[in-house]
Amino acid sequence: MSIEPYEVFAVKYGHNAAATAAGNHLGGDPHDGPMPLDYFVWAIRGNGRTFVLDTGYDKAMGEKRGRAHLRCPGEGLSALGINPDTVEDVILSHMHFDHCGNHTLFPRARYHLQDAEMEYCTGRCMCHGALRHPFEKEDVTDMVGKVFDGRVTFHDGESELAPGLTLHKIGGHSKGLQVVRVMTRRGWMVLASDASHFYSNMETGRAFPILHSLADTLEGYDRLYALASDRRGVIPGHDPLVLARYPAAAPGLEGIAARLDADPRE
């Protein structure tokens, strides 16, 4: 079965200007200085289907967590011609607060999550404050509700969600973190989400400090590169360089949405 290459977009909805290089790399950074984080959701469109990866946080959560909330992720998706009300498949990379909020934004969607992630965020590890810190109780209980409403498909390891689009459990940052591998005009692209927050994490082998397993994180960098046709095809989850390296998805969307299947600027 032949498939057409998918279009892939990164949509920025939030920002953390206070982050530093030392705080973004386990063990610190000898060249410490400002190193802000951008917050994204991603859209994959083609072959008659649209998939959204991650759902972001809302304004109230941004205020609680001290992150800027620039726009509802649905606003950025709508600017791409994607109506959240019609999206049928939402992939959650993991259940940290900045990836699984906005609970009512996709009323028709089926959610795709790794077994290991749901087990992790509802199990005994959440008895420890250091491990549960990136999670929010309301996000977890909402997902339990979606399970009972029949709106969640669980995956165990690697799954083909559609021709040319597969899910891969990486773990590391969170126990059941998964990434998306998608066929584009540039070959296989990997949306890494928090398997690597920044290009520098995977390029230098220095992990982001929030971890379930350092070993899985470091091994995961090699897996990300192996899954992609080209190393430049691995897209990190929070790096402002993504919007600098890729062209805007459309005129007027500079700094808001990037077209990731386009040729990078460098």
PDB file of C-alpha atoms in Angstrom:
ATOM      1  CA  MET A   1       0.000   0.000   0.000  1.00  0.00           C
ATOM      2  CA  SER A   2       1.501   3.313  -1.063  1.00  0.00           C
ATOM      3  CA  ILE A   3       1.091   6.313   1.184  1.00  0.00           C
ATOM      4  CA  GLU A   4       1.568  10.013   0.681  1.00  0.00           C
ATOM      5  CA  PRO A   5       4.097  11.756   2.943  1.00  0.00           C
ATOM      6  CA  TYR A   6       2.577  13.421   5.968  1.00  0.00           C
ATOM      7  CA  GLU A   7       2.760  17.107   6.800  1.00  0.00           C
ATOM      8  CA  VAL A   8       4.096  17.779  10.315  1.00  0.00           C
ATOM      9  CA  PHE A   9       3.751  20.942  12.390  1.00  0.00           C
ATOM     10  CA  ALA A  10       5.005  22.233  15.740  1.00  0.00           C
ATOM     11  CA  VAL A  11       2.648  24.677  17.460  1.00  0.00           C
ATOM     12  CA  LYS A  12       4.028  26.820  20.282  1.00  0.00           C
ATOM     13  CA  TYR A  13       1.619  27.637  23.095  1.00  0.00           C
ATOM     14  CA  GLY A  14       3.809  28.391  26.133  1.00  0.00           C
ATOM     15  CA  HIS A  15       7.222  29.569  27.300  1.00  0.00           C
ATOM     16  CA  ASN A  16       9.500  29.475  30.336  1.00  0.00           C
ATOM     17  CA  ALA A  17      11.960  32.353  30.166  1.00  0.00           C
ATOM     18  CA  ALA A  18      13.531  31.635  33.563  1.00  0.00           C
ATOM     19  CA  ALA A  19      15.182  28.326  32.622  1.00  0.00           C
ATOM     20  CA  THR A  20      18.972  28.068  32.484  1.00  0.00           C
ATOM     21  CA  ALA A  21      21.489  25.802  30.797  1.00  0.00           C
ATOM     22  CA  ALA A  22      22.589  24.426  34.173  1.00  0.00           C
ATOM     23  CA  GLY A  23      19.000  23.554  35.006  1.00  0.00           C
ATOM     24  CA  ASN A  24      18.420  21.868  31.658  1.00  0.00           C
ATOM     25  CA  HIS A  25      21.308  19.405  31.875  1.00  0.00           C
ATOM     26  CA  LEU A  26      21.879  16.832  34.594  1.00  0.00           C
ATOM     27  CA  GLY A  27      25.026  17.800  36.474  1.00  0.00           C
ATOM     28  CA  GLY A  28      24.819  21.428  35.356  1.00  0.00           C
ATOM     29  CA  ASP A  29      26.517  23.179  32.473  1.00  0.00           C
ATOM     30  CA  PRO A  30      29.973  24.803  32.429  1.00  0.00           C
ATOM     31  CA  HIS A  31      28.632  27.588  30.225  1.00  0.00           C
ATOM     32  CA  ASP A  32      25.585  28.407  32.317  1.00  0.00           C
ATOM     33  CA  GLY A  33      23.250  31.141  31.169  1.00  0.00           C
ATOM     34  CA  PRO A  34      19.677  31.692  30.054  1.00  0.00           C
ATOM     35  CA  MET A  35      18.219  28.723  28.165  1.00  0.00           C
ATOM     36  CA  PRO A  36      14.443  29.163  27.931  1.00  0.00           C
ATOM     37  CA  LEU A  37      11.985  26.396  27.123  1.00  0.00           C
ATOM     38  CA  ASP A  38       9.227  26.587  24.548  1.00  0.00           C
ATOM     39  CA  TYR A  39       6.122  24.439  24.953  1.00  0.00           C
ATOM     40  CA  PHE A  40       4.604  22.770  21.908  1.00  0.00           C
ATOM     41  CA  VAL A  41       1.898  20.507  20.643  1.00  0.00           C
ATOM     42  CA  TRP A  42       2.393  18.818  17.285  1.00  0.00           C
ATOM     43  CA  ALA A  43       0.075  18.034  14.388  1.00  0.00           C
ATOM     44  CA  ILE A  44       0.448  15.344  11.730  1.00  0.00           C
ATOM     45  CA  ARG A  45      -1.777  15.570   8.662  1.00  0.00           C
ATOM     46  CA  GLY A  46      -2.084  13.373   5.600  1.00  0.00           C
ATOM     47  CA  ASN A  47      -3.694  10.362   3.947  1.00  0.00           C
ATOM     48  CA  GLY A  48      -7.111  11.592   4.979  1.00  0.00           C
ATOM     49  CA  ARG A  49      -6.337  11.760   8.704  1.00  0.00           C
ATOM     50  CA  THR A  50      -5.117  14.232  11.316  1.00  0.00           C
ATOM     51  CA  PHE A  51      -3.252  13.283  14.484  1.00  0.00           C
ATOM     52  CA  VAL A  52      -2.348  15.578  17.372  1.00  0.00           C
ATOM     53  CA  LEU A  53       0.578  14.797  19.658  1.00  0.00           C
ATOM     54  CA  ASP A  54       0.117  16.126  23.206  1.00  0.00           C
ATOM     55  CA  THR A  55      -2.432  18.644  24.432  1.00  0.00           C
ATOM     56  CA  GLY A  56      -0.443  21.159  26.483  1.00  0.00           C
ATOM     57  CA  TYR A  57      -1.500  23.028  29.620  1.00  0.00           C
ATOM     58  CA  ASP A  58      -4.135  25.733  30.061  1.00  0.00           C
ATOM     59  CA  LYS A  59      -3.825  29.260  31.461  1.00  0.00           C
ATOM     60  CA  ALA A  60      -4.619  28.253  35.045  1.00  0.00           C
ATOM     61  CA  MET A  61      -1.974  25.529  34.990  1.00  0.00           C
ATOM     62  CA  GLY A  62       0.557  27.938  33.534  1.00  0.00           C
ATOM     63  CA  GLU A  63      -0.066  30.312  36.416  1.00  0.00           C
ATOM     64  CA  LYS A  64       0.199  27.477  38.945  1.00  0.00           C
ATOM     65  CA  ARG A  65       3.465  26.212  37.458  1.00  0.00           C
ATOM     66  CA  GLY A  66       5.023  29.596  36.686  1.00  0.00           C
ATOM     67  CA  ARG A  67       5.001  29.160  32.905  1.00  0.00           C
ATOM     68  CA  ALA A  68       3.734  31.681  30.379  1.00  0.00           C
ATOM     69  CA  HIS A  69       0.574  30.603  28.562  1.00  0.00           C
ATOM     70  CA  LEU A  70       0.701  32.346  25.208  1.00  0.00           C
ATOM     71  CA  ARG A  71      -2.379  30.834  23.571  1.00  0.00           C
ATOM     72  CA  CYS A  72      -4.651  27.839  23.757  1.00  0.00           C
ATOM     73  CA  PRO A  73      -3.121  25.026  21.684  1.00  0.00           C
ATOM     74  CA  GLY A  74      -6.448  24.825  19.875  1.00  0.00           C
ATOM     75  CA  GLU A  75      -5.957  28.382  18.643  1.00  0.00           C
ATOM     76  CA  GLY A  76      -2.649  27.468  17.034  1.00  0.00           C
ATOM     77  CA  LEU A  77      -4.116  24.320  15.488  1.00  0.00           C
ATOM     78  CA  SER A  78      -7.063  26.280  14.125  1.00  0.00           C
ATOM     79  CA  ALA A  79      -4.621  28.636  12.413  1.00  0.00           C
ATOM     80  CA  LEU A  80      -3.391  25.559  10.502  1.00  0.00           C
ATOM     81  CA  GLY A  81      -6.946  24.685   9.453  1.00  0.00           C
ATOM     82  CA  ILE A  82      -7.254  21.942  12.101  1.00  0.00           C
ATOM     83  CA  ASN A  83     -10.500  22.117  14.067  1.00  0.00           C
ATOM     84  CA  PRO A  84      -9.985  20.515  17.500  1.00  0.00           C
ATOM     85  CA  ASP A  85     -13.653  19.480  17.509  1.00  0.00           C
ATOM     86  CA  THR A  86     -13.040  17.154  14.573  1.00  0.00           C
ATOM     87  CA  VAL A  87      -9.715  15.589  15.639  1.00  0.00           C
ATOM     88  CA  GLU A  88     -10.215  11.846  16.121  1.00  0.00           C
ATOM     89  CA  ASP A  89      -6.773  10.754  17.364  1.00  0.00           C
ATOM     90  CA  VAL A  90      -4.701  12.358  20.110  1.00  0.00           C
ATOM     91  CA  ILE A  91      -1.370  10.770  21.053  1.00  0.00           C
ATOM     92  CA  LEU A  92      -0.035  11.536  24.519  1.00  0.00           C
ATOM     93  CA  SER A  93       3.721  11.194  24.750  1.00  0.00           C
ATOM     94  CA  HIS A  94       3.416  11.008  28.551  1.00  0.00           C
ATOM     95  CA  MET A  95       1.323  12.318  31.422  1.00  0.00           C
ATOM     96  CA  HIS A  96       3.360  15.268  32.692  1.00  0.00           C
ATOM     97  CA  PHE A  97       1.311  18.421  33.223  1.00  0.00           C
ATOM     98  CA  ASP A  98       2.556  20.243  30.132  1.00  0.00           C
ATOM     99  CA  HIS A  99       1.609  17.417  27.783  1.00  0.00           C
ATOM    100  CA  CYS A 100      -1.840  16.196  28.823  1.00  0.00           C
ATOM    101  CA  GLY A 101      -3.973  19.165  29.934  1.00  0.00           C
ATOM    102  CA  ASN A 102      -6.843  20.964  28.162  1.00  0.00           C
ATOM    103  CA  HIS A 103      -9.074  17.994  28.906  1.00  0.00           C
ATOM    104  CA  THR A 104     -12.110  19.095  26.892  1.00  0.00           C
ATOM    105  CA  LEU A 105     -10.311  20.477  23.846  1.00  0.00           C
ATOM    106  CA  PHE A 106     -10.740  17.365  21.665  1.00  0.00           C
ATOM    107  CA  PRO A 107     -14.274  16.110  22.367  1.00  0.00           C
ATOM    108  CA  ARG A 108     -14.304  13.456  19.605  1.00  0.00           C
ATOM    109  CA  ALA A 109     -10.782  12.153  20.030  1.00  0.00           C
ATOM    110  CA  ARG A 110      -9.545   8.760  21.058  1.00  0.00           C
ATOM    111  CA  TYR A 111      -6.398   9.059  23.193  1.00  0.00           C
ATOM    112  CA  HIS A 112      -3.335   6.860  22.662  1.00  0.00           C
ATOM    113  CA  LEU A 113      -1.139   6.132  25.681  1.00  0.00           C
ATOM    114  CA  GLN A 114       1.422   3.556  26.732  1.00  0.00           C
ATOM    115  CA  ASP A 115       0.367   0.951  29.315  1.00  0.00           C
ATOM    116  CA  ALA A 116       3.521   1.695  31.305  1.00  0.00           C
ATOM    117  CA  GLU A 117       2.725   5.397  31.590  1.00  0.00           C
ATOM    118  CA  MET A 118      -0.774   4.862  32.970  1.00  0.00           C
ATOM    119  CA  GLU A 119       0.564   2.266  35.388  1.00  0.00           C
ATOM    120  CA  TYR A 120       3.272   4.676  36.508  1.00  0.00           C
ATOM    121  CA  CYS A 121       1.093   7.730  37.143  1.00  0.00           C
ATOM    122  CA  THR A 122      -1.556   5.744  39.037  1.00  0.00           C
ATOM    123  CA  GLY A 123       0.760   3.437  40.985  1.00  0.00           C
ATOM    124  CA  ARG A 124       3.019   3.342  43.991  1.00  0.00           C
ATOM    125  CA  CYS A 125       5.683   5.625  42.521  1.00  0.00           C
ATOM    126  CA  MET A 126       3.265   8.540  42.950  1.00  0.00           C
ATOM    127  CA  CYS A 127       3.653   8.121  46.717  1.00  0.00           C
ATOM    128  CA  HIS A 128       7.001   9.926  46.332  1.00  0.00           C
ATOM    129  CA  GLY A 129       6.883  13.687  45.962  1.00  0.00           C
ATOM    130  CA  ALA A 130       9.965  13.867  43.769  1.00  0.00           C
ATOM    131  CA  LEU A 131       8.438  11.441  41.259  1.00  0.00           C
ATOM    132  CA  ARG A 132       4.908  12.835  41.216  1.00  0.00           C
ATOM    133  CA  HIS A 133       6.008  16.476  40.952  1.00  0.00           C
ATOM    134  CA  PRO A 134       5.668  16.675  37.128  1.00  0.00           C
ATOM    135  CA  PHE A 135       2.176  15.157  37.281  1.00  0.00           C
ATOM    136  CA  GLU A 136      -1.127  16.777  38.225  1.00  0.00           C
ATOM    137  CA  LYS A 137      -3.866  14.834  39.987  1.00  0.00           C
ATOM    138  CA  GLU A 138      -6.596  16.333  37.806  1.00  0.00           C
ATOM    139  CA  ASP A 139      -4.824  15.270  34.613  1.00  0.00           C
ATOM    140  CA  VAL A 140      -4.534  11.708  35.855  1.00  0.00           C
ATOM    141  CA  THR A 141      -8.104  11.435  37.116  1.00  0.00           C
ATOM    142  CA  ASP A 142      -9.416  12.925  33.878  1.00  0.00           C
ATOM    143  CA  MET A 143      -7.568  10.259  31.933  1.00  0.00           C
ATOM    144  CA  VAL A 144      -9.058   7.577  34.173  1.00  0.00           C
ATOM    145  CA  GLY A 145     -12.447   9.018  33.272  1.00  0.00           C
ATOM    146  CA  LYS A 146     -11.637   8.785  29.575  1.00  0.00           C
ATOM    147  CA  VAL A 147     -10.648   5.142  30.088  1.00  0.00           C
ATOM    148  CA  PHE A 148     -14.050   4.407  31.604  1.00  0.00           C
ATOM    149  CA  ASP A 149     -15.721   6.356  28.783  1.00  0.00           C
ATOM    150  CA  GLY A 150     -14.059   4.066  26.239  1.00  0.00           C
ATOM    151  CA  ARG A 151     -11.901   6.823  24.754  1.00  0.00           C
ATOM    152  CA  VAL A 152      -8.382   5.456  25.402  1.00  0.00           C
ATOM    153  CA  THR A 153      -6.353   2.949  23.416  1.00  0.00           C
ATOM    154  CA  PHE A 154      -3.371   1.538  25.256  1.00  0.00           C
ATOM    155  CA  HIS A 155      -0.141   0.572  23.533  1.00  0.00           C
ATOM    156  CA  ASP A 156       2.649  -1.699  24.731  1.00  0.00           C
ATOM    157  CA  GLY A 157       5.992  -0.835  23.182  1.00  0.00           C
ATOM    158  CA  GLU A 158       5.777  -0.339  19.418  1.00  0.00           C
ATOM    159  CA  SER A 159       2.517   0.110  17.496  1.00  0.00           C
ATOM    160  CA  GLU A 160       1.492   1.123  13.993  1.00  0.00           C
ATOM    161  CA  LEU A 161      -1.217   3.721  14.382  1.00  0.00           C
ATOM    162  CA  ALA A 162      -1.579   4.229  10.633  1.00  0.00           C
ATOM    163  CA  PRO A 163       0.480   3.403   7.551  1.00  0.00           C
ATOM    164  CA  GLY A 164       3.604   5.546   7.834  1.00  0.00           C
ATOM    165  CA  LEU A 165       2.988   6.467  11.478  1.00  0.00           C
ATOM    166  CA  THR A 166       4.237   4.408  14.424  1.00  0.00           C
ATOM    167  CA  LEU A 167       4.531   4.792  18.192  1.00  0.00           C
ATOM    168  CA  HIS A 168       7.648   3.738  20.106  1.00  0.00           C
ATOM    169  CA  LYS A 169       8.076   3.461  23.873  1.00  0.00           C
ATOM    170  CA  ILE A 170      11.327   5.096  24.971  1.00  0.00           C
ATOM    171  CA  GLY A 171      10.839   5.710  28.695  1.00  0.00           C
ATOM    172  CA  GLY A 172      13.570   7.518  30.572  1.00  0.00           C
ATOM    173  CA  HIS A 173      12.076  10.926  31.315  1.00  0.00           C
ATOM    174  CA  SER A 174       8.853   9.208  32.348  1.00  0.00           C
ATOM    175  CA  LYS A 175       8.339   5.467  32.605  1.00  0.00           C
ATOM    176  CA  GLY A 176       6.006   5.128  29.643  1.00  0.00           C
ATOM    177  CA  LEU A 177       7.135   8.023  27.456  1.00  0.00           C
ATOM    178  CA  GLN A 178       6.503   7.326  23.772  1.00  0.00           C
ATOM    179  CA  VAL A 179       7.660   9.042  20.590  1.00  0.00           C
ATOM    180  CA  VAL A 180       6.100   9.260  17.143  1.00  0.00           C
ATOM    181  CA  ARG A 181       7.833   8.151  13.963  1.00  0.00           C
ATOM    182  CA  VAL A 182       6.213   9.550  10.809  1.00  0.00           C
ATOM    183  CA  MET A 183       6.999   9.309   7.107  1.00  0.00           C
ATOM    184  CA  THR A 184       7.476  12.729   5.492  1.00  0.00           C
ATOM    185  CA  ARG A 185       8.853  14.047   2.224  1.00  0.00           C
ATOM    186  CA  ARG A 186      12.247  14.141   4.002  1.00  0.00           C
ATOM    187  CA  GLY A 187      12.016  10.512   5.096  1.00  0.00           C
ATOM    188  CA  TRP A 188      11.303   9.181   8.564  1.00  0.00           C
ATOM    189  CA  MET A 189      10.935  11.942  11.160  1.00  0.00           C
ATOM    190  CA  VAL A 190      10.773  11.387  14.920  1.00  0.00           C
ATOM    191  CA  LEU A 191       8.795  13.703  17.177  1.00  0.00           C
ATOM    192  CA  ALA A 192      10.771  13.067  20.338  1.00  0.00           C
ATOM    193  CA  SER A 193       8.728  15.139  22.780  1.00  0.00           C
ATOM    194  CA  ASP A 194      10.542  14.854  26.122  1.00  0.00           C
ATOM    195  CA  ALA A 195      12.744  11.949  25.115  1.00  0.00           C
ATOM    196  CA  SER A 196      15.042  14.927  24.464  1.00  0.00           C
ATOM    197  CA  HIS A 197      13.987  18.381  25.612  1.00  0.00           C
ATOM    198  CA  PHE A 198      16.712  20.160  23.627  1.00  0.00           C
ATOM    199  CA  TYR A 199      18.954  19.320  20.701  1.00  0.00           C
ATOM    200  CA  SER A 200      21.842  19.597  23.159  1.00  0.00           C
ATOM    201  CA  ASN A 201      20.518  16.815  25.417  1.00  0.00           C
ATOM    202  CA  MET A 202      20.735  14.156  22.726  1.00  0.00           C
ATOM    203  CA  GLU A 203      23.693  15.650  20.848  1.00  0.00           C
ATOM    204  CA  THR A 204      25.936  15.733  23.914  1.00  0.00           C
ATOM    205  CA  GLY A 205      24.463  12.806  25.867  1.00  0.00           C
ATOM    206  CA  ARG A 206      23.518  15.021  28.821  1.00  0.00           C
ATOM    207  CA  ALA A 207      20.030  14.297  30.110  1.00  0.00           C
ATOM    208  CA  PHE A 208      17.372  16.729  31.243  1.00  0.00           C
ATOM    209  CA  PRO A 209      17.275  16.418  35.059  1.00  0.00           C
ATOM    210  CA  ILE A 210      13.671  15.199  35.474  1.00  0.00           C
ATOM    211  CA  LEU A 211      13.998  11.443  35.143  1.00  0.00           C
ATOM    212  CA  HIS A 212      12.460   8.076  35.807  1.00  0.00           C
ATOM    213  CA  SER A 213      15.550   6.280  34.448  1.00  0.00           C
ATOM    214  CA  LEU A 214      18.834   7.863  33.419  1.00  0.00           C
ATOM    215  CA  ALA A 215      19.874   4.662  31.656  1.00  0.00           C
ATOM    216  CA  ASP A 216      16.718   4.570  29.535  1.00  0.00           C
ATOM    217  CA  THR A 217      17.103   8.268  28.742  1.00  0.00           C
ATOM    218  CA  LEU A 218      20.660   7.893  27.483  1.00  0.00           C
ATOM    219  CA  GLU A 219      19.915   4.699  25.549  1.00  0.00           C
ATOM    220  CA  GLY A 220      16.876   6.477  24.152  1.00  0.00           C
ATOM    221  CA  TYR A 221      19.002   9.072  22.356  1.00  0.00           C
ATOM    222  CA  ASP A 222      20.523   6.324  20.198  1.00  0.00           C
ATOM    223  CA  ARG A 223      17.066   4.900  19.515  1.00  0.00           C
ATOM    224  CA  LEU A 224      15.770   8.283  18.391  1.00  0.00           C
ATOM    225  CA  TYR A 225      18.552   8.633  15.852  1.00  0.00           C
ATOM    226  CA  ALA A 226      18.111   5.043  14.672  1.00  0.00           C
ATOM    227  CA  LEU A 227      14.398   5.581  14.043  1.00  0.00           C
ATOM    228  CA  ALA A 228      14.957   8.669  11.879  1.00  0.00           C
ATOM    229  CA  SER A 229      16.210   8.693   8.295  1.00  0.00           C
ATOM    230  CA  ASP A 230      18.555  11.552   9.196  1.00  0.00           C
ATOM    231  CA  ARG A 231      19.739  12.931  12.535  1.00  0.00           C
ATOM    232  CA  ARG A 232      18.180  16.274  11.645  1.00  0.00           C
ATOM    233  CA  GLY A 233      14.846  14.498  11.505  1.00  0.00           C
ATOM    234  CA  VAL A 234      14.687  14.090  15.301  1.00  0.00           C
ATOM    235  CA  ILE A 235      12.668  16.972  16.746  1.00  0.00           C
ATOM    236  CA  PRO A 236      13.172  17.766  20.455  1.00  0.00           C
ATOM    237  CA  GLY A 237      10.294  18.662  22.718  1.00  0.00           C
ATOM    238  CA  HIS A 238      11.091  22.098  24.159  1.00  0.00           C
ATOM    239  CA  ASP A 239      13.869  23.716  22.161  1.00  0.00           C
ATOM    240  CA  PRO A 240      13.251  27.262  20.797  1.00  0.00           C
ATOM    241  CA  LEU A 241      15.698  26.346  18.017  1.00  0.00           C
ATOM    242  CA  VAL A 242      12.903  24.333  16.395  1.00  0.00           C
ATOM    243  CA  LEU A 243      11.107  27.533  15.391  1.00  0.00           C
ATOM    244  CA  ALA A 244      14.412  29.061  14.304  1.00  0.00           C
ATOM    245  CA  ARG A 245      15.437  26.108  12.136  1.00  0.00           C
ATOM    246  CA  TYR A 246      12.132  25.488  10.369  1.00  0.00           C
ATOM    247  CA  PRO A 247       9.995  27.871   8.320  1.00  0.00           C
ATOM    248  CA  ALA A 248       6.658  29.165   9.531  1.00  0.00           C
ATOM    249  CA  ALA A 249       3.716  26.937   8.674  1.00  0.00           C
ATOM    250  CA  ALA A 250       2.032  29.862   6.903  1.00  0.00           C
ATOM    251  CA  PRO A 251       2.473  33.620   6.548  1.00  0.00           C
ATOM    252  CA  GLY A 252       1.662  35.312   9.832  1.00  0.00           C
ATOM    253  CA  LEU A 253       2.532  32.250  11.935  1.00  0.00           C
ATOM    254  CA  GLU A 254       6.176  33.146  12.484  1.00  0.00           C
ATOM    255  CA  GLY A 255       7.103  32.268  16.050  1.00  0.00           C
ATOM    256  CA  ILE A 256       3.857  30.340  16.484  1.00  0.00           C
ATOM    257  CA  ALA A 257       3.822  27.325  14.166  1.00  0.00           C
ATOM    258  CA  ALA A 258       6.592  25.693  12.124  1.00  0.00           C
ATOM    259  CA  ARG A 259       6.410  23.303   9.172  1.00  0.00           C
ATOM    260  CA  LEU A 260       8.697  20.444  10.205  1.00  0.00           C
ATOM    261  CA  ASP A 261       8.551  18.408   7.012  1.00  0.00           C
ATOM    262  CA  ALA A 262      10.008  21.384   5.122  1.00  0.00           C
ATOM    263  CA  ASP A 263      13.755  21.656   4.596  1.00  0.00           C
ATOM    264  CA  PRO A 264      15.455  23.109   7.685  1.00  0.00           C
ATOM    265  CA  ARG A 265      17.274  26.409   7.355  1.00  0.00           C
ATOM    266  CA  GLU A 266      20.554  24.792   8.436  1.00  0.00           C
TER     267      GLU A 266
END
